[in-house]
Short mmCIF file of C-alpha atoms and ligand atoms in Angstrom, two decimals:
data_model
loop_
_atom_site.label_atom_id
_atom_site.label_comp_id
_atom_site.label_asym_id
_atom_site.label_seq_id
_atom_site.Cartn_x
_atom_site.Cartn_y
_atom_site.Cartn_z
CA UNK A 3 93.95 89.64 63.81
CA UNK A 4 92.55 86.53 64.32
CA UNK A 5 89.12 85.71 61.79
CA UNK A 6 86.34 86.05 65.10
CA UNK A 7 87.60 89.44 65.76
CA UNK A 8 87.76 90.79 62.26
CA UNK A 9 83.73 90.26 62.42
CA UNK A 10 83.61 92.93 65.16
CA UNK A 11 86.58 95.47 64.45
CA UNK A 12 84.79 97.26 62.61
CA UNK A 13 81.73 98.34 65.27
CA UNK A 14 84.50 98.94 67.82
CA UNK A 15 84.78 102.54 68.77
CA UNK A 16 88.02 103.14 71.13
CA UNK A 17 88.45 106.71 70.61
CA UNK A 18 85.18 108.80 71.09
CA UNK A 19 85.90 111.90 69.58
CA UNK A 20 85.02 111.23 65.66
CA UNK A 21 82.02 108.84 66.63
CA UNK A 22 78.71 109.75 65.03
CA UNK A 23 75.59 106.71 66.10
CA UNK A 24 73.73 107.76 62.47
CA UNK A 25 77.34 106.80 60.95
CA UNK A 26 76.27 102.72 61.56
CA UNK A 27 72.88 101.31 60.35
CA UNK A 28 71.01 99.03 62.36
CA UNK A 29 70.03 96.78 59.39
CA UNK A 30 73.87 96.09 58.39
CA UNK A 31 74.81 92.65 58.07
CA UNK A 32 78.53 93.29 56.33
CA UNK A 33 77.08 91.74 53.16
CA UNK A 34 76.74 88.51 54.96
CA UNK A 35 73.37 86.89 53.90
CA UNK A 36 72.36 84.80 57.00
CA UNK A 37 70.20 82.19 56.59
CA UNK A 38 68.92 80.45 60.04
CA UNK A 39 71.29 77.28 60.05
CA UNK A 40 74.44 79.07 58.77
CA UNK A 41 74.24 81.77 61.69
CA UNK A 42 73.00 78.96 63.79
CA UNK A 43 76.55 76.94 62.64
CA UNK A 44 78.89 79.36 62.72
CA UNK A 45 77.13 80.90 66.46
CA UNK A 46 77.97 77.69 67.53
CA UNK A 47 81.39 77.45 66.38
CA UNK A 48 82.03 81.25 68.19
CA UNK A 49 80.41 80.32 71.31
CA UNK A 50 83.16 77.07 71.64
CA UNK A 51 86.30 79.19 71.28
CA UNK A 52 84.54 81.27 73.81
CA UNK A 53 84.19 78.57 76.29
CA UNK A 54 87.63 77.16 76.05
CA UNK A 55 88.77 80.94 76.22
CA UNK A 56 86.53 81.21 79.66
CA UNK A 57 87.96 77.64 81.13
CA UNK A 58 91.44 79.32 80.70
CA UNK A 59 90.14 82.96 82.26
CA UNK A 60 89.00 80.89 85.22
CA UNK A 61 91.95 78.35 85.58
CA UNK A 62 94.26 81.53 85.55
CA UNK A 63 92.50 83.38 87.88
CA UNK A 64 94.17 86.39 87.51
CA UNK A 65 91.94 88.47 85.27
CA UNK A 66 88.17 89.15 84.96
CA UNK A 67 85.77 90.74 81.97
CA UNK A 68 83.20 92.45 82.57
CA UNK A 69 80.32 93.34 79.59
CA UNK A 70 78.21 95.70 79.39
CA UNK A 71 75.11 95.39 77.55
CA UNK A 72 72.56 98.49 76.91
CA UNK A 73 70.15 98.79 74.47
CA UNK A 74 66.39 100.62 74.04
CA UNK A 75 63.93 98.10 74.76
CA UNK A 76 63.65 95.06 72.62
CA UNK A 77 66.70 95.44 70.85
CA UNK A 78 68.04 91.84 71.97
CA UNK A 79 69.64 92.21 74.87
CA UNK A 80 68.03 89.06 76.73
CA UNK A 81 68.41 86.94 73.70
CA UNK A 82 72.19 87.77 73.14
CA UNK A 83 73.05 87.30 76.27
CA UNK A 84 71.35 83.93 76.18
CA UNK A 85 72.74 82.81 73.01
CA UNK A 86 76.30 84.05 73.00
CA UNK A 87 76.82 82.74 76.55
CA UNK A 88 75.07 79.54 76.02
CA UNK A 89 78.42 77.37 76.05
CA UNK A 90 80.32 78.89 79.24
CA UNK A 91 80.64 76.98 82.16
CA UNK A 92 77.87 78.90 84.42
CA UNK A 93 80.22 78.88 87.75
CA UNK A 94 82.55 81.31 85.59
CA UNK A 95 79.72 83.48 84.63
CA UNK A 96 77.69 86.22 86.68
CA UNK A 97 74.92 88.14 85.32
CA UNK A 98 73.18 91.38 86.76
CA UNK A 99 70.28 93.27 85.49
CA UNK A 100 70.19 96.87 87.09
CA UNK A 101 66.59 98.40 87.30
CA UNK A 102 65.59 101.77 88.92
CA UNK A 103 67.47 101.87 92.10
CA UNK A 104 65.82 100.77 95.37
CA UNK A 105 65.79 103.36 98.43
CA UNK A 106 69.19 101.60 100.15
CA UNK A 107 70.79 102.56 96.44
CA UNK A 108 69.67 105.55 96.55
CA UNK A 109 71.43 106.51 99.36
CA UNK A 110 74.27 105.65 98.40
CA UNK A 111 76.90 107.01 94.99
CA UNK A 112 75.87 106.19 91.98
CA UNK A 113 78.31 103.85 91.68
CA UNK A 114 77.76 101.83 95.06
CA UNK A 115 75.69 98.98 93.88
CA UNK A 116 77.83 98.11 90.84
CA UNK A 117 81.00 97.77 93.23
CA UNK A 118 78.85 94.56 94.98
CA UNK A 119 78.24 93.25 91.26
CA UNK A 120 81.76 93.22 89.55
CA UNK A 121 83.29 89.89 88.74
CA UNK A 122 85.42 87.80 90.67
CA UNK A 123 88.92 86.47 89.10
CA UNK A 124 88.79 84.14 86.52
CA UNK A 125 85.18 85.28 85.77
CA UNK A 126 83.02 87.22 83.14
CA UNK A 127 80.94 89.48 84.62
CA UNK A 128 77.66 90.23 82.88
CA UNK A 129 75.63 93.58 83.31
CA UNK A 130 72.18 93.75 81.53
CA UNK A 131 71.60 97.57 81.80
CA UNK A 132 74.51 99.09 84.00
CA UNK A 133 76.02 102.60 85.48
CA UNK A 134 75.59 104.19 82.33
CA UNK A 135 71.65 104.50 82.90
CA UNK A 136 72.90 107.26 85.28
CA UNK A 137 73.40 109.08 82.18
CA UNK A 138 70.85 107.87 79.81
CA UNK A 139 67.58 107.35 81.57
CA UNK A 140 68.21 109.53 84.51
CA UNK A 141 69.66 112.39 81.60
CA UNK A 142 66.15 111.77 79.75
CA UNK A 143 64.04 111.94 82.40
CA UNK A 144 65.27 114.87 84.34
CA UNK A 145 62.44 114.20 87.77
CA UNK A 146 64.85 110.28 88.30
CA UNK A 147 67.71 112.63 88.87
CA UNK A 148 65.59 115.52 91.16
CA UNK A 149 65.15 111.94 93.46
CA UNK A 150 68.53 111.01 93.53
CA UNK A 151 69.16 113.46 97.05
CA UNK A 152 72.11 114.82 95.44
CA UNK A 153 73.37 118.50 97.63
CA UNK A 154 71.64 120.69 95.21
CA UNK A 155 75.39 123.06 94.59
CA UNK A 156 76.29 119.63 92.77
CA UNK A 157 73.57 119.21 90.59
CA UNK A 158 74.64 121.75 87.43
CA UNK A 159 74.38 121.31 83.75
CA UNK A 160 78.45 120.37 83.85
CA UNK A 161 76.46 116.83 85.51
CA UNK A 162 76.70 114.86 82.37
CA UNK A 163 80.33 115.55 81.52
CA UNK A 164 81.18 114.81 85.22
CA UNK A 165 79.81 111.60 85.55
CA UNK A 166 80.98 110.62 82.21
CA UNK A 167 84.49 111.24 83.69
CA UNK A 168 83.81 109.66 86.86
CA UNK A 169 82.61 106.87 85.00
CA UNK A 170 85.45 106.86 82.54
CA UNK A 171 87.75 107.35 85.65
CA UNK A 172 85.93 104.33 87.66
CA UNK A 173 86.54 102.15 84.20
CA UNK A 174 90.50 102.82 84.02
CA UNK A 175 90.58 102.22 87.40
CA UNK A 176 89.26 98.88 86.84
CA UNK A 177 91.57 97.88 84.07
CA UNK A 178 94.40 98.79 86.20
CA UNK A 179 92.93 95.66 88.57
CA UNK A 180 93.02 93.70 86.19
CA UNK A 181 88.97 93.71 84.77
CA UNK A 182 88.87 94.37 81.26
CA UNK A 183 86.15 95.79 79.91
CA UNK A 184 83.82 95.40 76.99
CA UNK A 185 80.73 97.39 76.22
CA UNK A 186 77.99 97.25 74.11
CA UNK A 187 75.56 99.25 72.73
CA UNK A 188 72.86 97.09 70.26
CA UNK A 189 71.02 99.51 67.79
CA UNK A 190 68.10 98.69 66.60
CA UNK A 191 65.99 100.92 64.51
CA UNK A 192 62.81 102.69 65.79
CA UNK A 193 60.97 100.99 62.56
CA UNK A 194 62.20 97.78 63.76
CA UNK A 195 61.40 98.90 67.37
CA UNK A 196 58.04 98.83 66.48
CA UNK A 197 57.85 95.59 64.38
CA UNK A 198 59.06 93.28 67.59
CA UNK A 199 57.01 95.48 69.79
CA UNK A 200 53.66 94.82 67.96
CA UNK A 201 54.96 90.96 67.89
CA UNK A 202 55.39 91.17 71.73
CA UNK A 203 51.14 92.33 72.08
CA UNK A 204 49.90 89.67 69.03
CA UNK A 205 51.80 87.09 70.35
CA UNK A 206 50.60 85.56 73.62
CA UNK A 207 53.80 83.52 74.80
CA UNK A 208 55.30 87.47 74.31
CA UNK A 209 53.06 89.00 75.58
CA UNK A 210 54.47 88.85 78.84
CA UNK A 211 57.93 91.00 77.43
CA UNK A 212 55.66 94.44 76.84
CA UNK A 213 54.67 96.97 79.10
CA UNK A 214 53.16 100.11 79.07
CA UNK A 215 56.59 101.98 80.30
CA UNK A 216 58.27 100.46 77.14
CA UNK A 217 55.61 102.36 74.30
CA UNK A 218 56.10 105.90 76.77
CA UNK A 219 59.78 105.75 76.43
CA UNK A 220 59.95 104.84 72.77
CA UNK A 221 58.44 108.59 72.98
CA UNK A 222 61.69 109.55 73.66
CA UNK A 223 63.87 107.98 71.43
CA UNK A 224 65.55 111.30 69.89
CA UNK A 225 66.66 111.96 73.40
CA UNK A 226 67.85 108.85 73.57
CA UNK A 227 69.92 108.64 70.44
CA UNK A 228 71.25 112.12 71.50
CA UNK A 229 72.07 110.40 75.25
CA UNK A 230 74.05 107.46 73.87
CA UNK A 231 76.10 109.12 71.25
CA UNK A 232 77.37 111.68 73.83
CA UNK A 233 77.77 108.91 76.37
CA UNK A 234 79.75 106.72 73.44
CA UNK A 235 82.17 109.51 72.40
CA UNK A 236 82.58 110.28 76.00
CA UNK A 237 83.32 107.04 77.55
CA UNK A 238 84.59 105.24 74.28
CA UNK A 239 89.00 104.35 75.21
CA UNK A 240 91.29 101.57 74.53
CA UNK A 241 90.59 100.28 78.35
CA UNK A 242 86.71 100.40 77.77
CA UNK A 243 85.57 100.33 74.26
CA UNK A 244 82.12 100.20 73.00
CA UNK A 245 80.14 98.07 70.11
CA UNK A 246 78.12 99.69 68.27
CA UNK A 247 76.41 96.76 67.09
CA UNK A 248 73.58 97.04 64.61
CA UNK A 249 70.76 94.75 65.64
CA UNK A 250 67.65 94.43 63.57
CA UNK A 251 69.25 91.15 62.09
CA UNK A 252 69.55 89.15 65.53
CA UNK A 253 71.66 86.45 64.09
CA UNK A 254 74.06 89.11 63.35
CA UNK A 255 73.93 90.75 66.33
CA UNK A 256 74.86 87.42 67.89
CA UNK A 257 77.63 86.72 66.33
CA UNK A 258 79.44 90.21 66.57
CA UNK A 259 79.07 90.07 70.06
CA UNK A 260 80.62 86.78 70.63
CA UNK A 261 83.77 87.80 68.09
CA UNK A 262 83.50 91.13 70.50
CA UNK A 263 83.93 88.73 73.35
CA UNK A 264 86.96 86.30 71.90
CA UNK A 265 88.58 89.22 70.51
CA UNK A 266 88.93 90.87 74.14
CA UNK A 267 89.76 87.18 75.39
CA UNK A 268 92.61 86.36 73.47
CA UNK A 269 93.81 90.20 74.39
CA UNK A 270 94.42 88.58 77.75
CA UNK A 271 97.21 86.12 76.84
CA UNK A 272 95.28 83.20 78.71
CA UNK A 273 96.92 79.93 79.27
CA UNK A 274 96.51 77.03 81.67
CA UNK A 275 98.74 77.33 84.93
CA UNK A 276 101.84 76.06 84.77
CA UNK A 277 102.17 73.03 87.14
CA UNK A 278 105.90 73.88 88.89
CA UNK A 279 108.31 70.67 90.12
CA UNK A 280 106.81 70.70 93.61
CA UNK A 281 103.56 69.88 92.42
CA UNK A 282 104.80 67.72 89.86
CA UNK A 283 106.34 65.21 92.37
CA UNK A 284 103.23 65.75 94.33
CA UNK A 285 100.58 64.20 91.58
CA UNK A 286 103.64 61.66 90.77
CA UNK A 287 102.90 60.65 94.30
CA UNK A 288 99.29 60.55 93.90
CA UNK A 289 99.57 58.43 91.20
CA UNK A 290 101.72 56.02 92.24
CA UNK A 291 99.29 55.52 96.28
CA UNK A 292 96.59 55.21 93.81
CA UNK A 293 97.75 52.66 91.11
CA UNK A 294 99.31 50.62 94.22
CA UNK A 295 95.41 50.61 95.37
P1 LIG B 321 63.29 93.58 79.69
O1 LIG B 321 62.29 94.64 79.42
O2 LIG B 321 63.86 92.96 78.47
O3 LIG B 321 62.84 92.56 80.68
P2 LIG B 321 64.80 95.67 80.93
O4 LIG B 321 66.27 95.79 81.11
O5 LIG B 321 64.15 96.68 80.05
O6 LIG B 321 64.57 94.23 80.38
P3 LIG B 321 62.90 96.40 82.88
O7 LIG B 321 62.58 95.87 84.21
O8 LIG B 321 61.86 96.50 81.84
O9 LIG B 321 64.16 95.61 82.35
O10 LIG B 321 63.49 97.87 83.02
C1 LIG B 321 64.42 98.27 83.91
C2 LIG B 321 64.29 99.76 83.99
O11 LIG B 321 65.15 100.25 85.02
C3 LIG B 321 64.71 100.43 82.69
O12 LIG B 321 63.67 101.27 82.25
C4 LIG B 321 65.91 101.26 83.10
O13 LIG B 321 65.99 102.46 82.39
C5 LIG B 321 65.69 101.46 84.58
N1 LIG B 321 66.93 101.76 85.29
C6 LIG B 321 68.05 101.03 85.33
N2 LIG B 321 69.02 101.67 86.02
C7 LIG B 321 68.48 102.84 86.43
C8 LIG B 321 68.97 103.94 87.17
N3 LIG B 321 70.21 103.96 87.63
N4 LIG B 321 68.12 104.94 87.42
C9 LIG B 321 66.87 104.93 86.96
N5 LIG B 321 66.35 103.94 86.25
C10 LIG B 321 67.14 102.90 85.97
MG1 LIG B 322 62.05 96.69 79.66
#
């Protein structure tokens, strides 16, 4: 196991069944102390394996990875993303934030609108929220899923286990294409909830990340807790794990996710193309009209 995925091995859950959310604790740091400029260095170092791992990914083009980022509100999703991703070339790199779906979406199966946003070969695929608010917000607030114009004989209280299979069924599906998949959930803690939250109103250049919806859904955060853990152990397999990434200590969180990320990266065997005799005589050519120039 190489040293960047030994960071995050231990936050990877693969096989549901045993998985417990109060069992990791949002403060842990693995007894690393991280002051600013050591995370900052060794973030740095992380996020250039990562890009020579993506300029591979993309050369190939054979493969994609997708991640999949949820998190309660102001947990660091928007910052890891940022930070971890900093390095990659941006044409091998697509991000999507899902919000409440529009009235075309809704229209459609659940699944519809993610179809349009999966990653091309060769490239990592980003989602900031994803499918799996069908069964976390729309399971906590029972009135998002009264909207959804489902046949009402298919609406039962078996909904949650079937779209966890569905969803488990879509991810396998994907894997057998080719896309592997990487999933994260960051958990912070409802004290440190709070903390950034009261930063976000005192600080004016923050101010701007708060609203109102944030503070009623906080409300909710025991149904919440109870949504992801059944929606972890459900959907947690080799194909699709998930992170369970603690994430009061941002630096932290930053740097498991990018060992998340190499670690799945050098599960793909990447290498260059190999250039094959035909081509060979062909740049031999080009070199040769060019130095005769
Ligand atoms: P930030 O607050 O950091 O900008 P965010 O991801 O919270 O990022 P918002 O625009 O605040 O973005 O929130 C998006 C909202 O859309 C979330 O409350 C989320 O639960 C909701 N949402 C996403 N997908 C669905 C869905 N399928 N059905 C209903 N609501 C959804
Ligand atoms: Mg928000």
């Amino acid at each position: 196991m190489s040293k960047a995925a030994k960071l995050s091995r231990p936050y990877r859950v693969e096989n549901g069944r045993k998985f417990r959310l109060k069992d990791v604790d949002p403060g842990d740091t693995a007894g690393m102390k991280l002051d600013k400029s050591k995370a900052a260095d060794a973030l740095e170092k992380g996020v250039k394996l990562l890009a020579d791992l993506q300029d591979k990914l993309y050369a190939q083009d054979k493969r994609a990875l997708l991640l999949v980022f949820q998190a309660m509100d102001a947990a660091g999703k928007d910052g890891t993303i940022k930070h971890v991703m900093s390095g990659v070339n941006p044409q091998g790199c697509q991000v999507f934030s899902f919000k409440a779906p529009s009235a075309e979406e809704l229209d459609h199966d659940f699944l519809w609108r993610t179809m349009k946003c999966l990653p091309e070969r060769g490239r990592i695929g980003i989602f900031n929220r994803s499918y799996y608010e069908e069964v976390l917000v729309v399971r906590v607030h029972q009135e998002i899923l009264r909207a959804q114009k489902l046949p009402p004989s298919l609406v039962t209280k078996k909904i949650w286990k079937e779209r966890y299979e569905d969803i488990s069924s879509f991810e396998r599906y994907l894997s057998r294409n080719g896309v592997a998949i990487v999933k994260f959930f960051l958990h912070v803690s409802h004290a440190e909830q709070r903390k950034r939250f009261l930063e976000r109103l005192e600080r004016p250049e923050k101010n701007w990340k708060f609203s109102l919806a944030d503070a009623q859904e906080r409300k909710r955060w025991d149904d919440y807790m109870e949504a992801y853990e059944d929606a972890i152990r459900a959907t947690a397999t080799p194909y699709a794990p998930w992170y369970v990434v603690p994430a009061d200590e941002k630096p932290f969180t930053r740097l498991v996710v990018a060992s998340a990320v190499i670690d799945a990266l050098e599960g793909m065997d990447l290498a260059y193309p190999k250039v094959d005799e035909a081509k060979k005589a062909e740049l031999e050519k080009a070199r040769q009209a060019l130095e005769a120039e």
